[in-house]
């Protein structure tokens, strides 16, 4: 996660306890070419290193998606947020749309 993302999280009251990055200087196209299991592996590594973490935020919208969210939430019992999924959730919530959805993580199931 880049420094800008860390600053945004901290400025909004979140405590960042660990960060992992494999691509801070990689282009979007370059990120798309990285192994599909890398976001899962990095998030898992961070959670194992810092079990006090209350959740995981994956900043890169090229990565992840429902399979990563489901695997990490099942394995660690903590919420997982991925950029684009977060924006969709925030839009639905702002529009007061209550439509719980399975497969996109805890935040969508609680809509």
Tab-separated table of N, CA and C in Angstrom:
chain	number	residue	atom	x	y	z
A	1	UNK	N	0.861	-1.162	0.000
A	1	UNK	CA	0.000	0.000	0.000
A	1	UNK	C	0.904	1.221	0.000
A	2	UNK	N	0.579	2.178	-0.825
A	2	UNK	CA	1.371	3.379	-0.917
A	2	UNK	C	1.136	4.316	0.255
A	3	UNK	N	2.045	5.255	0.419
A	3	UNK	CA	1.957	6.198	1.527
A	3	UNK	C	0.662	7.008	1.484
A	4	UNK	N	0.190	7.367	0.293
A	4	UNK	CA	-1.052	8.138	0.180
A	4	UNK	C	-2.226	7.363	0.761
A	5	UNK	N	-2.317	6.079	0.461
A	5	UNK	CA	-3.393	5.257	1.016
A	5	UNK	C	-3.279	5.141	2.533
A	6	UNK	N	-2.071	4.978	3.025
A	6	UNK	CA	-1.872	4.914	4.473
A	6	UNK	C	-2.321	6.206	5.132
A	7	UNK	N	-1.955	7.336	4.541
A	7	UNK	CA	-2.336	8.636	5.095
A	7	UNK	C	-3.847	8.816	5.112
A	8	UNK	N	-4.518	8.407	4.041
A	8	UNK	CA	-5.980	8.508	3.977
A	8	UNK	C	-6.609	7.679	5.086
A	9	UNK	N	-6.140	6.453	5.263
A	9	UNK	CA	-6.687	5.599	6.316
A	9	UNK	C	-6.446	6.214	7.690
A	10	UNK	N	-5.232	6.660	7.951
A	10	UNK	CA	-4.920	7.263	9.257
A	10	UNK	C	-5.740	8.526	9.490
A	11	UNK	N	-5.879	9.359	8.471
A	11	UNK	CA	-6.637	10.604	8.605
A	11	UNK	C	-8.119	10.368	8.835
A	12	UNK	N	-8.576	9.145	8.569
A	12	UNK	CA	-9.978	8.800	8.795
A	12	UNK	C	-10.158	7.894	10.015
A	13	UNK	N	-9.167	7.899	10.887
A	13	UNK	CA	-9.304	7.226	12.170
A	13	UNK	C	-8.866	5.774	12.229
A	14	UNK	N	-8.260	5.265	11.162
A	14	UNK	CA	-7.800	3.876	11.176
A	14	UNK	C	-6.350	3.812	11.636
A	15	UNK	N	-6.031	2.773	12.366
A	15	UNK	CA	-4.652	2.511	12.769
A	15	UNK	C	-4.089	1.472	11.803
A	16	UNK	N	-3.060	1.838	11.071
A	16	UNK	CA	-2.417	0.920	10.138
A	16	UNK	C	-1.330	0.174	10.914
A	17	UNK	N	-1.481	-1.150	11.030
A	17	UNK	CA	-0.543	-1.932	11.835
A	17	UNK	C	0.460	-2.713	11.002
A	18	UNK	N	0.223	-2.822	9.699
A	18	UNK	CA	1.149	-3.553	8.834
A	18	UNK	C	0.834	-3.198	7.389
A	19	UNK	N	1.841	-3.140	6.572
A	19	UNK	CA	1.626	-2.942	5.140
A	19	UNK	C	2.521	-3.894	4.367
A	20	UNK	N	2.013	-4.319	3.246
A	20	UNK	CA	2.766	-5.179	2.324
A	20	UNK	C	2.560	-4.621	0.929
A	21	UNK	N	3.614	-4.624	0.144
A	21	UNK	CA	3.481	-4.150	-1.229
A	21	UNK	C	4.453	-4.897	-2.121
A	22	UNK	N	3.956	-5.249	-3.282
A	22	UNK	CA	4.809	-5.889	-4.276
A	22	UNK	C	4.897	-5.035	-5.517
A	23	UNK	N	4.191	-3.908	-5.493
A	23	UNK	CA	4.084	-3.191	-6.761
A	23	UNK	C	3.886	-1.691	-6.599
A	24	UNK	N	4.493	-1.065	-5.620
A	24	UNK	CA	4.254	0.363	-5.401
A	24	UNK	C	4.678	1.218	-6.589
A	25	UNK	N	5.628	0.762	-7.370
A	25	UNK	CA	6.066	1.530	-8.531
A	25	UNK	C	5.728	0.837	-9.847
A	26	UNK	N	4.813	-0.113	-9.781
A	26	UNK	CA	4.422	-0.880	-10.957
A	26	UNK	C	3.206	-0.227	-11.605
A	27	UNK	N	3.161	-0.222	-12.914
A	27	UNK	CA	2.008	0.328	-13.631
A	27	UNK	C	0.805	-0.594	-13.461
A	28	UNK	N	-0.372	-0.093	-13.789
A	28	UNK	CA	-1.577	-0.909	-13.698
A	28	UNK	C	-1.448	-2.148	-14.566
A	29	UNK	N	-0.932	-1.997	-15.772
A	29	UNK	CA	-0.741	-3.146	-16.646
A	29	UNK	C	0.252	-4.127	-16.036
A	30	UNK	N	1.310	-3.612	-15.437
A	30	UNK	CA	2.288	-4.471	-14.781
A	30	UNK	C	1.685	-5.235	-13.619
A	31	UNK	N	0.809	-4.569	-12.846
A	31	UNK	CA	0.143	-5.234	-11.728
A	31	UNK	C	-0.747	-6.366	-12.225
A	32	UNK	N	-1.390	-6.147	-13.357
A	32	UNK	CA	-2.280	-7.175	-13.912
A	32	UNK	C	-1.512	-8.422	-14.317
A	33	UNK	N	-0.218	-8.287	-14.518
A	33	UNK	CA	0.600	-9.430	-14.928
A	33	UNK	C	1.216	-10.182	-13.749
A	34	UNK	N	1.042	-9.658	-12.536
A	34	UNK	CA	1.571	-10.331	-11.356
A	34	UNK	C	0.731	-11.573	-11.057
A	35	UNK	N	1.279	-12.530	-10.319
A	35	UNK	CA	0.528	-13.759	-10.011
A	35	UNK	C	-0.784	-13.451	-9.300
A	36	UNK	N	-1.845	-14.146	-9.675
A	36	UNK	CA	-3.168	-13.901	-9.115
A	36	UNK	C	-3.240	-14.210	-7.616
A	37	UNK	N	-2.375	-15.074	-7.120
A	37	UNK	CA	-2.398	-15.417	-5.706
A	37	UNK	C	-1.633	-14.420	-4.834
A	38	UNK	N	-0.940	-13.463	-5.439
A	38	UNK	CA	-0.106	-12.542	-4.674
A	38	UNK	C	-0.884	-11.700	-3.667
A	39	UNK	N	-2.051	-11.128	-3.993
A	39	UNK	CA	-2.757	-10.344	-2.965
A	39	UNK	C	-3.169	-11.197	-1.767
A	40	UNK	N	-3.600	-12.415	-2.028
A	40	UNK	CA	-3.949	-13.330	-0.940
A	40	UNK	C	-2.715	-13.614	-0.091
A	41	UNK	N	-1.618	-13.953	-0.752
A	41	UNK	CA	-0.390	-14.300	-0.027
A	41	UNK	C	0.110	-13.136	0.826
A	42	UNK	N	0.098	-11.916	0.267
A	42	UNK	CA	0.567	-10.751	1.023
A	42	UNK	C	-0.352	-10.436	2.199
A	43	UNK	N	-1.656	-10.514	1.979
A	43	UNK	CA	-2.615	-10.248	3.062
A	43	UNK	C	-2.481	-11.305	4.166
A	44	UNK	N	-2.338	-12.553	3.775
A	44	UNK	CA	-2.179	-13.629	4.751
A	44	UNK	C	-0.904	-13.418	5.563
A	45	UNK	N	0.172	-13.074	4.892
A	45	UNK	CA	1.439	-12.810	5.580
A	45	UNK	C	1.273	-11.676	6.593
A	46	UNK	N	0.611	-10.606	6.187
A	46	UNK	CA	0.399	-9.471	7.086
A	46	UNK	C	-0.443	-9.874	8.294
A	47	UNK	N	-1.498	-10.652	8.069
A	47	UNK	CA	-2.351	-11.079	9.181
A	47	UNK	C	-1.628	-12.022	10.139
A	48	UNK	N	-0.792	-12.876	9.610
A	48	UNK	CA	-0.019	-13.766	10.476
A	48	UNK	C	1.006	-12.982	11.295
A	49	UNK	N	1.580	-11.947	10.706
A	49	UNK	CA	2.565	-11.117	11.411
A	49	UNK	C	1.915	-10.214	12.451
A	50	UNK	N	0.685	-9.790	12.200
A	50	UNK	CA	0.009	-8.843	13.094
A	50	UNK	C	-1.417	-9.332	13.386
A	51	UNK	N	-1.542	-10.357	14.233
A	51	UNK	CA	-2.862	-10.919	14.509
A	51	UNK	C	-3.815	-9.933	15.183
A	52	UNK	N	-3.297	-8.833	15.717
A	52	UNK	CA	-4.160	-7.827	16.328
A	52	UNK	C	-4.918	-6.987	15.291
A	53	UNK	N	-4.549	-7.112	14.032
A	53	UNK	CA	-5.246	-6.368	12.976
A	53	UNK	C	-6.730	-6.732	12.991
A	54	UNK	N	-7.567	-5.718	12.822
A	54	UNK	CA	-9.016	-5.948	12.857
A	54	UNK	C	-9.592	-6.208	11.474
A	55	UNK	N	-8.797	-6.022	10.436
A	55	UNK	CA	-9.256	-6.250	9.073
A	55	UNK	C	-8.128	-6.028	8.092
A	56	UNK	N	-8.455	-6.186	6.814
A	56	UNK	CA	-7.465	-6.049	5.742
A	56	UNK	C	-8.024	-5.116	4.675
A	57	UNK	N	-7.173	-4.220	4.207
A	57	UNK	CA	-7.523	-3.342	3.095
A	57	UNK	C	-6.545	-3.609	1.964
A	58	UNK	N	-7.050	-4.017	0.795
A	58	UNK	CA	-6.210	-4.254	-0.375
A	58	UNK	C	-6.452	-3.080	-1.320
A	59	UNK	N	-5.429	-2.248	-1.477
A	59	UNK	CA	-5.590	-0.975	-2.175
A	59	UNK	C	-5.641	-1.098	-3.686
A	60	UNK	N	-5.080	-2.108	-4.240
A	60	UNK	CA	-4.983	-2.191	-5.700
A	60	UNK	C	-6.236	-2.812	-6.297
A	61	UNK	N	-6.948	-2.053	-7.085
A	61	UNK	CA	-8.209	-2.543	-7.644
A	61	UNK	C	-8.018	-3.564	-8.760
A	62	UNK	N	-6.801	-3.706	-9.262
A	62	UNK	CA	-6.538	-4.707	-10.299
A	62	UNK	C	-6.567	-6.106	-9.686
A	63	UNK	N	-6.254	-6.170	-8.412
A	63	UNK	CA	-6.129	-7.444	-7.724
A	63	UNK	C	-7.381	-7.847	-6.989
A	64	UNK	N	-7.371	-9.076	-6.594
A	64	UNK	CA	-8.331	-9.535	-5.619
A	64	UNK	C	-9.677	-9.893	-6.178
A	65	UNK	N	-10.654	-9.273	-5.645
A	65	UNK	CA	-12.019	-9.590	-6.003
A	65	UNK	C	-12.611	-10.602	-5.060
A	66	UNK	N	-13.802	-11.070	-5.371
A	66	UNK	CA	-14.523	-11.973	-4.467
A	66	UNK	C	-13.757	-13.203	-3.993
A	67	UNK	N	-12.989	-13.889	-4.835
A	67	UNK	CA	-12.290	-15.074	-4.308
A	67	UNK	C	-11.316	-14.748	-3.184
A	68	UNK	N	-10.587	-13.650	-3.315
A	68	UNK	CA	-9.623	-13.263	-2.274
A	68	UNK	C	-10.363	-12.863	-1.004
A	69	UNK	N	-11.429	-12.080	-1.166
A	69	UNK	CA	-12.225	-11.659	-0.012
A	69	UNK	C	-12.740	-12.889	0.736
A	70	UNK	N	-13.363	-13.799	0.018
A	70	UNK	CA	-13.956	-14.981	0.648
A	70	UNK	C	-12.912	-15.844	1.349
A	71	UNK	N	-11.798	-16.079	0.703
A	71	UNK	CA	-10.753	-16.931	1.299
A	71	UNK	C	-10.199	-16.324	2.579
A	72	UNK	N	-9.853	-15.048	2.535
A	72	UNK	CA	-9.262	-14.405	3.708
A	72	UNK	C	-10.262	-14.275	4.851
A	73	UNK	N	-11.498	-13.897	4.533
A	73	UNK	CA	-12.494	-13.779	5.596
A	73	UNK	C	-12.792	-15.137	6.224
A	74	UNK	N	-12.848	-16.180	5.423
A	74	UNK	CA	-13.092	-17.519	5.957
A	74	UNK	C	-11.945	-17.989	6.831
A	75	UNK	N	-10.741	-17.734	6.379
A	75	UNK	CA	-9.562	-18.223	7.091
A	75	UNK	C	-9.287	-17.457	8.376
A	76	UNK	N	-9.478	-16.116	8.359
A	76	UNK	CA	-9.075	-15.293	9.494
A	76	UNK	C	-10.244	-14.694	10.272
A	77	UNK	N	-11.453	-14.756	9.719
A	77	UNK	CA	-12.616	-14.221	10.423
A	77	UNK	C	-12.604	-12.712	10.572
A	78	UNK	N	-11.904	-12.040	9.679
A	78	UNK	CA	-11.809	-10.577	9.734
A	78	UNK	C	-12.278	-9.994	8.408
A	79	UNK	N	-12.850	-8.796	8.434
A	79	UNK	CA	-13.321	-8.200	7.181
A	79	UNK	C	-12.174	-7.852	6.235
A	80	UNK	N	-12.446	-8.014	4.943
A	80	UNK	CA	-11.481	-7.694	3.896
A	80	UNK	C	-12.144	-6.688	2.954
A	81	UNK	N	-11.444	-5.595	2.716
A	81	UNK	CA	-11.950	-4.538	1.840
A	81	UNK	C	-10.994	-4.409	0.661
A	82	UNK	N	-11.544	-4.407	-0.545
A	82	UNK	CA	-10.755	-4.176	-1.761
A	82	UNK	C	-11.315	-2.934	-2.440
A	83	UNK	N	-10.403	-2.099	-2.942
A	83	UNK	CA	-10.750	-0.795	-3.517
A	83	UNK	C	-12.099	-0.722	-4.223
A	84	UNK	N	-12.227	-1.356	-5.358
A	84	UNK	CA	-13.442	-1.201	-6.174
A	84	UNK	C	-14.682	-1.718	-5.470
A	85	UNK	N	-14.552	-2.793	-4.734
A	85	UNK	CA	-15.690	-3.337	-3.992
A	85	UNK	C	-16.136	-2.316	-2.945
A	86	UNK	N	-15.188	-1.649	-2.324
A	86	UNK	CA	-15.481	-0.622	-1.334
A	86	UNK	C	-16.265	0.532	-1.957
A	87	UNK	N	-15.897	0.941	-3.145
A	87	UNK	CA	-16.599	2.053	-3.799
A	87	UNK	C	-18.041	1.677	-4.117
A	88	UNK	N	-18.261	0.470	-4.545
A	88	UNK	CA	-19.624	0.006	-4.837
A	88	UNK	C	-20.445	-0.012	-3.548
A	89	UNK	N	-19.865	-0.537	-2.474
A	89	UNK	CA	-20.553	-0.583	-1.185
A	89	UNK	C	-20.907	0.826	-0.717
A	90	UNK	N	-19.948	1.752	-0.801
A	90	UNK	CA	-20.190	3.128	-0.353
A	90	UNK	C	-21.300	3.789	-1.174
A	91	UNK	N	-21.327	3.534	-2.473
A	91	UNK	CA	-22.378	4.092	-3.324
A	91	UNK	C	-23.752	3.557	-2.957
A	92	UNK	N	-23.851	2.258	-2.755
A	92	UNK	CA	-25.124	1.655	-2.369
A	92	UNK	C	-25.594	2.185	-1.013
A	93	UNK	N	-24.661	2.293	-0.088
A	93	UNK	CA	-25.001	2.787	1.242
A	93	UNK	C	-25.449	4.250	1.177
A	94	UNK	N	-24.741	5.063	0.390
A	94	UNK	CA	-25.104	6.478	0.251
A	94	UNK	C	-26.489	6.647	-0.368
A	95	UNK	N	-26.852	5.743	-1.252
A	95	UNK	CA	-28.166	5.790	-1.892
A	95	UNK	C	-29.242	5.085	-1.065
A	96	UNK	N	-28.828	4.612	0.117
A	96	UNK	CA	-29.730	3.912	1.032
A	96	UNK	C	-30.338	2.661	0.386
A	97	UNK	N	-29.541	1.994	-0.412
A	97	UNK	CA	-29.971	0.747	-1.038
A	97	UNK	C	-29.562	-0.404	-0.124
A	98	UNK	N	-30.521	-1.107	0.383
A	98	UNK	CA	-30.277	-2.232	1.285
A	98	UNK	C	-30.467	-3.521	0.502
A	99	UNK	N	-29.381	-4.033	0.002
A	99	UNK	CA	-29.431	-5.228	-0.828
A	99	UNK	C	-28.277	-6.145	-0.439
A	100	UNK	N	-28.450	-6.924	0.649
A	100	UNK	CA	-27.366	-7.809	1.060
A	100	UNK	C	-26.957	-8.745	-0.081
A	101	UNK	N	-25.651	-8.916	-0.253
A	101	UNK	CA	-25.130	-9.761	-1.327
A	101	UNK	C	-24.119	-10.735	-0.767
A	102	UNK	N	-24.198	-11.958	-1.178
A	102	UNK	CA	-23.249	-12.992	-0.776
A	102	UNK	C	-22.053	-12.990	-1.726
A	103	UNK	N	-20.897	-13.338	-1.188
A	103	UNK	CA	-19.712	-13.518	-2.012
A	103	UNK	C	-18.806	-12.306	-2.138
A	104	UNK	N	-19.240	-11.143	-1.612
A	104	UNK	CA	-18.413	-9.949	-1.719
A	104	UNK	C	-17.869	-9.513	-0.358
A	105	UNK	N	-18.015	-10.360	0.620
A	105	UNK	CA	-17.477	-10.072	1.941
A	105	UNK	C	-18.526	-9.579	2.908
A	106	UNK	N	-18.086	-9.471	4.152
A	106	UNK	CA	-18.960	-9.094	5.261
A	106	UNK	C	-19.682	-7.770	5.036
A	107	UNK	N	-18.980	-6.796	4.454
A	107	UNK	CA	-19.608	-5.477	4.342
A	107	UNK	C	-20.834	-5.521	3.434
A	108	UNK	N	-20.815	-6.365	2.415
A	108	UNK	CA	-21.962	-6.470	1.529
A	108	UNK	C	-23.091	-7.290	2.154
A	109	UNK	N	-22.728	-8.259	2.949
A	109	UNK	CA	-23.760	-9.080	3.601
A	109	UNK	C	-24.518	-8.276	4.643
A	110	UNK	N	-23.908	-7.202	5.161
A	110	UNK	CA	-24.543	-6.374	6.183
A	110	UNK	C	-25.283	-5.172	5.615
A	111	UNK	N	-25.347	-5.018	4.298
A	111	UNK	CA	-26.057	-3.875	3.707
A	111	UNK	C	-27.520	-3.889	4.070
